[in-house]
PDB file of C-alpha atoms in Angstrom:
ATOM      1  CA  UNK A1053     -44.865  62.102  -6.176  1.00 45.00           C
ATOM      2  CA  UNK A1054     -44.738  63.157  -9.788  1.00 44.00           C
ATOM      3  CA  UNK A1055     -42.922  61.177 -12.442  1.00 35.00           C
ATOM      4  CA  UNK A1056     -40.520  64.072 -13.037  1.00 36.00           C
ATOM      5  CA  UNK A1057     -39.487  64.268  -9.356  1.00 36.00           C
ATOM      6  CA  UNK A1058     -38.945  60.496  -9.250  1.00 36.00           C
ATOM      7  CA  UNK A1059     -36.803  60.739 -12.390  1.00 33.00           C
ATOM      8  CA  UNK A1060     -34.671  63.523 -10.874  1.00 30.00           C
ATOM      9  CA  UNK A1061     -34.366  61.691  -7.530  1.00 32.00           C
ATOM     10  CA  UNK A1062     -33.272  58.431  -9.189  1.00 32.00           C
ATOM     11  CA  UNK A1063     -30.807  60.321 -11.390  1.00 36.00           C
ATOM     12  CA  UNK A1064     -29.346  62.077  -8.341  1.00 34.00           C
ATOM     13  CA  UNK A1065     -28.934  58.789  -6.469  1.00 32.00           C
ATOM     14  CA  UNK A1066     -27.223  57.192  -9.466  1.00 35.00           C
ATOM     15  CA  UNK A1067     -24.925  60.198  -9.680  1.00 37.00           C
ATOM     16  CA  UNK A1068     -24.000  59.899  -5.996  1.00 35.00           C
ATOM     17  CA  UNK A1069     -23.458  56.153  -6.343  1.00 38.00           C
ATOM     18  CA  UNK A1070     -21.012  56.802  -9.156  1.00 39.00           C
ATOM     19  CA  UNK A1071     -19.094  59.355  -7.081  1.00 37.00           C
ATOM     20  CA  UNK A1072     -18.634  57.145  -4.023  1.00 36.00           C
ATOM     21  CA  UNK A1073     -16.028  54.443  -4.407  1.00 35.00           C
ATOM     22  CA  UNK A1074     -14.468  52.150  -1.888  1.00 37.00           C
ATOM     23  CA  UNK A1075     -10.848  53.027  -1.261  1.00 40.00           C
ATOM     24  CA  UNK A1076      -8.380  50.243  -1.887  1.00 43.00           C
ATOM     25  CA  UNK A1077      -4.736  49.805  -2.741  1.00 47.00           C
ATOM     26  CA  UNK A1078      -3.438  51.684  -5.710  1.00 48.00           C
ATOM     27  CA  UNK A1079      -3.563  49.570  -8.854  1.00 50.00           C
ATOM     28  CA  UNK A1080      -0.265  47.879  -9.505  1.00 56.00           C
ATOM     29  CA  UNK A1081       0.800  48.604 -13.022  1.00 64.00           C
ATOM     30  CA  UNK A1082       3.340  50.687 -14.805  1.00 78.00           C
ATOM     31  CA  UNK A1083       6.045  52.310 -12.690  1.00 85.00           C
ATOM     32  CA  UNK A1084       4.875  50.957  -9.299  1.00 88.00           C
ATOM     33  CA  UNK A1085       4.730  47.361 -10.531  1.00 90.00           C
ATOM     34  CA  UNK A1086       8.155  47.773 -12.121  1.00 91.00           C
ATOM     35  CA  UNK A1087       9.535  49.213  -8.874  1.00 94.00           C
ATOM     36  CA  UNK A1088       8.123  46.313  -6.815  1.00 95.00           C
ATOM     37  CA  UNK A1089       9.485  43.705  -9.221  1.00 94.00           C
ATOM     38  CA  UNK A1090      12.895  45.397  -9.330  1.00 96.00           C
ATOM     39  CA  UNK A1091      13.054  45.648  -5.533  1.00 97.00           C
ATOM     40  CA  UNK A1092      12.015  41.995  -5.128  1.00 97.00           C
ATOM     41  CA  UNK A1093      14.636  40.989  -7.701  1.00 97.00           C
ATOM     42  CA  UNK A1094      17.242  42.958  -5.743  1.00 98.00           C
ATOM     43  CA  UNK A1095      16.288  41.053  -2.582  1.00 97.00           C
ATOM     44  CA  UNK A1096      16.570  37.717  -4.421  1.00 97.00           C
ATOM     45  CA  UNK A1097      19.950  38.630  -5.928  1.00 97.00           C
ATOM     46  CA  UNK A1098      21.207  39.603  -2.467  1.00 97.00           C
ATOM     47  CA  UNK A1099      20.098  36.202  -1.116  1.00 96.00           C
ATOM     48  CA  UNK A1100      21.876  34.409  -3.951  1.00 95.00           C
ATOM     49  CA  UNK A1101      25.283  35.965  -3.072  1.00 94.00           C
ATOM     50  CA  UNK A1102      24.428  36.106   0.008  1.00 93.00           C
ATOM     51  CA  UNK A1103      24.835  39.836   0.690  1.00 97.00           C
ATOM     52  CA  UNK A1104      23.837  40.077   4.341  1.00 97.00           C
ATOM     53  CA  UNK A1105      24.263  43.858   4.458  1.00 97.00           C
ATOM     54  CA  UNK A1106      21.998  44.378   1.426  1.00 97.00           C
ATOM     55  CA  UNK A1107      19.292  42.121   2.857  1.00 97.00           C
ATOM     56  CA  UNK A1108      19.516  43.949   6.191  1.00 97.00           C
ATOM     57  CA  UNK A1109      19.048  47.249   4.313  1.00 97.00           C
ATOM     58  CA  UNK A1110      15.759  45.839   2.949  1.00 97.00           C
ATOM     59  CA  UNK A1111      14.536  44.753   6.395  1.00 96.00           C
ATOM     60  CA  UNK A1112      12.303  46.841   8.636  1.00 94.00           C
ATOM     61  CA  UNK A1113      13.519  46.867  12.240  1.00 90.00           C
ATOM     62  CA  UNK A1114      12.448  45.823  14.703  1.00 87.00           C
ATOM     63  CA  UNK A1115      11.611  42.744  12.674  1.00 87.00           C
ATOM     64  CA  UNK A1116       8.304  41.204  13.758  1.00 88.00           C
ATOM     65  CA  UNK A1117       9.108  37.692  14.942  1.00 83.00           C
ATOM     66  CA  UNK A1118       8.544  34.942  17.463  1.00 81.00           C
ATOM     67  CA  UNK A1119      12.193  34.185  18.210  1.00 71.00           C
ATOM     68  CA  UNK A1120      11.835  35.054  21.872  1.00 62.00           C
ATOM     69  CA  UNK A1121      10.453  31.559  22.395  1.00 54.00           C
ATOM     70  CA  UNK A1122      13.652  29.912  21.149  1.00 52.00           C
ATOM     71  CA  UNK A1123      16.642  29.636  23.483  1.00 52.00           C
ATOM     72  CA  UNK A1124      19.335  30.339  20.905  1.00 56.00           C
ATOM     73  CA  UNK A1125      17.842  33.680  19.816  1.00 56.00           C
ATOM     74  CA  UNK A1126      17.659  36.842  21.873  1.00 57.00           C
ATOM     75  CA  UNK A1127      15.436  38.783  19.446  1.00 64.00           C
ATOM     76  CA  UNK A1128      15.743  40.490  16.082  1.00 76.00           C
ATOM     77  CA  UNK A1129      15.249  44.105  17.054  1.00 80.00           C
ATOM     78  CA  UNK A1130      18.332  45.526  15.397  1.00 87.00           C
ATOM     79  CA  UNK A1131      20.333  45.260  12.214  1.00 92.00           C
ATOM     80  CA  UNK A1132      23.369  43.948  14.146  1.00 90.00           C
ATOM     81  CA  UNK A1133      21.368  41.084  15.670  1.00 86.00           C
ATOM     82  CA  UNK A1134      19.788  40.299  12.296  1.00 89.00           C
ATOM     83  CA  UNK A1135      23.201  40.111  10.621  1.00 92.00           C
ATOM     84  CA  UNK A1136      24.574  37.947  13.445  1.00 88.00           C
ATOM     85  CA  UNK A1137      21.745  35.409  13.148  1.00 87.00           C
ATOM     86  CA  UNK A1138      21.471  35.546   9.358  1.00 92.00           C
ATOM     87  CA  UNK A1139      22.450  31.859   8.853  1.00 92.00           C
ATOM     88  CA  UNK A1140      19.705  30.768  11.244  1.00 87.00           C
ATOM     89  CA  UNK A1141      17.116  33.046   9.581  1.00 90.00           C
ATOM     90  CA  UNK A1142      17.978  32.067   5.986  1.00 93.00           C
ATOM     91  CA  UNK A1143      19.358  28.540   6.065  1.00 89.00           C
ATOM     92  CA  UNK A1144      20.332  26.602   2.928  1.00 89.00           C
ATOM     93  CA  UNK A1145      17.035  24.736   2.504  1.00 89.00           C
ATOM     94  CA  UNK A1146      14.896  27.882   2.378  1.00 93.00           C
ATOM     95  CA  UNK A1147      17.077  29.896  -0.015  1.00 94.00           C
ATOM     96  CA  UNK A1148      15.892  28.253  -3.271  1.00 95.00           C
ATOM     97  CA  UNK A1149      12.255  28.788  -2.259  1.00 96.00           C
ATOM     98  CA  UNK A1150      12.789  32.514  -1.680  1.00 96.00           C
ATOM     99  CA  UNK A1151      15.004  32.948  -4.736  1.00 95.00           C
ATOM    100  CA  UNK A1152      12.379  31.412  -7.025  1.00 95.00           C
ATOM    101  CA  UNK A1153       9.226  32.926  -5.508  1.00 97.00           C
ATOM    102  CA  UNK A1154       7.261  35.380  -7.641  1.00 96.00           C
ATOM    103  CA  UNK A1155       4.415  37.332  -6.013  1.00 96.00           C
ATOM    104  CA  UNK A1156       0.992  36.833  -7.584  1.00 94.00           C
ATOM    105  CA  UNK A1157      -0.990  39.692  -9.114  1.00 91.00           C
ATOM    106  CA  UNK A1158      -3.254  39.724  -6.038  1.00 93.00           C
ATOM    107  CA  UNK A1159      -0.224  39.958  -3.734  1.00 94.00           C
ATOM    108  CA  UNK A1160       1.212  42.800  -5.815  1.00 92.00           C
ATOM    109  CA  UNK A1161      -2.147  44.602  -5.654  1.00 89.00           C
ATOM    110  CA  UNK A1162      -2.286  44.142  -1.862  1.00 92.00           C
ATOM    111  CA  UNK A1163       1.327  45.254  -1.511  1.00 94.00           C
ATOM    112  CA  UNK A1164       2.228  42.348   0.756  1.00 96.00           C
ATOM    113  CA  UNK A1165       2.883  38.621   0.643  1.00 97.00           C
ATOM    114  CA  UNK A1166       4.420  35.807   2.621  1.00 97.00           C
ATOM    115  CA  UNK A1167       6.651  32.916   1.659  1.00 97.00           C
ATOM    116  CA  UNK A1168       6.636  29.758   3.739  1.00 95.00           C
ATOM    117  CA  UNK A1169       8.953  26.783   3.908  1.00 95.00           C
ATOM    118  CA  UNK A1170       9.006  23.594   5.963  1.00 93.00           C
ATOM    119  CA  UNK A1171      11.289  20.596   6.136  1.00 90.00           C
ATOM    120  CA  UNK A1172      11.387  17.329   8.002  1.00 89.00           C
ATOM    121  CA  UNK A1173      14.518  15.788   9.447  1.00 87.00           C
ATOM    122  CA  UNK A1174      13.761  12.422  11.016  1.00 90.00           C
ATOM    123  CA  UNK A1175      10.921  12.989  13.459  1.00 90.00           C
ATOM    124  CA  UNK A1176      11.447  16.743  13.592  1.00 88.00           C
ATOM    125  CA  UNK A1177       9.641  19.208  11.354  1.00 88.00           C
ATOM    126  CA  UNK A1178      10.671  22.846  11.204  1.00 87.00           C
ATOM    127  CA  UNK A1179       9.392  25.748   9.193  1.00 92.00           C
ATOM    128  CA  UNK A1180       9.459  29.457   8.654  1.00 94.00           C
ATOM    129  CA  UNK A1181       7.185  32.133   7.220  1.00 96.00           C
ATOM    130  CA  UNK A1182       8.715  35.338   5.840  1.00 96.00           C
ATOM    131  CA  UNK A1183       6.460  38.385   5.508  1.00 97.00           C
ATOM    132  CA  UNK A1184       7.056  41.139   2.943  1.00 98.00           C
ATOM    133  CA  UNK A1185       5.393  44.515   2.468  1.00 97.00           C
ATOM    134  CA  UNK A1186       5.784  47.212  -0.168  1.00 97.00           C
ATOM    135  CA  UNK A1187       6.052  50.926   0.452  1.00 95.00           C
ATOM    136  CA  UNK A1188       3.983  53.252  -1.772  1.00 93.00           C
ATOM    137  CA  UNK A1189       7.022  53.837  -3.991  1.00 93.00           C
ATOM    138  CA  UNK A1190       7.361  50.082  -4.611  1.00 94.00           C
ATOM    139  CA  UNK A1191      10.256  49.239  -2.292  1.00 97.00           C
ATOM    140  CA  UNK A1192       9.973  45.728  -0.840  1.00 97.00           C
ATOM    141  CA  UNK A1193      10.657  45.265   2.874  1.00 97.00           C
ATOM    142  CA  UNK A1194      11.125  42.083   4.886  1.00 97.00           C
ATOM    143  CA  UNK A1195       8.829  42.823   7.839  1.00 96.00           C
ATOM    144  CA  UNK A1196       8.383  39.523   9.701  1.00 94.00           C
ATOM    145  CA  UNK A1197       9.900  36.092  10.276  1.00 93.00           C
ATOM    146  CA  UNK A1198       8.016  33.392  12.185  1.00 91.00           C
ATOM    147  CA  UNK A1199       9.578  30.044  13.010  1.00 87.00           C
ATOM    148  CA  UNK A1200       7.931  26.732  13.884  1.00 85.00           C
ATOM    149  CA  UNK A1201       9.409  23.477  15.008  1.00 71.00           C
TER     150      UNK A1201
END
């Protein structure tokens, strides 16, 4: 193979390599980052009040959960059930953790994060993990709640 043909072939391969890029989440900066931060701040302000209706409006139903294994819950498939069980989902101990949590840059890039909390009372330990996801326009949604204990 001549030197010229090798040169052209290598150049073509480099060109193709530059054109192909692995798809990933859209970079989080500018308006999208601002929208995510504003939406997360809105969720935190609603928790601080607490504004149950506002938090329910930022929750995706049916909410992914494991509450079927607990006797005092019948599921969180609807807004009405979520609002009814709000005190059991967001009890006093977990509120400061959620109100002070700030997603990392990696979590913002991925468009999802989780916040966990656990507490011990005597010999009993209980915990919860809240899952959040962002829509392409930057709106934050509560998408899952998993309990342990």
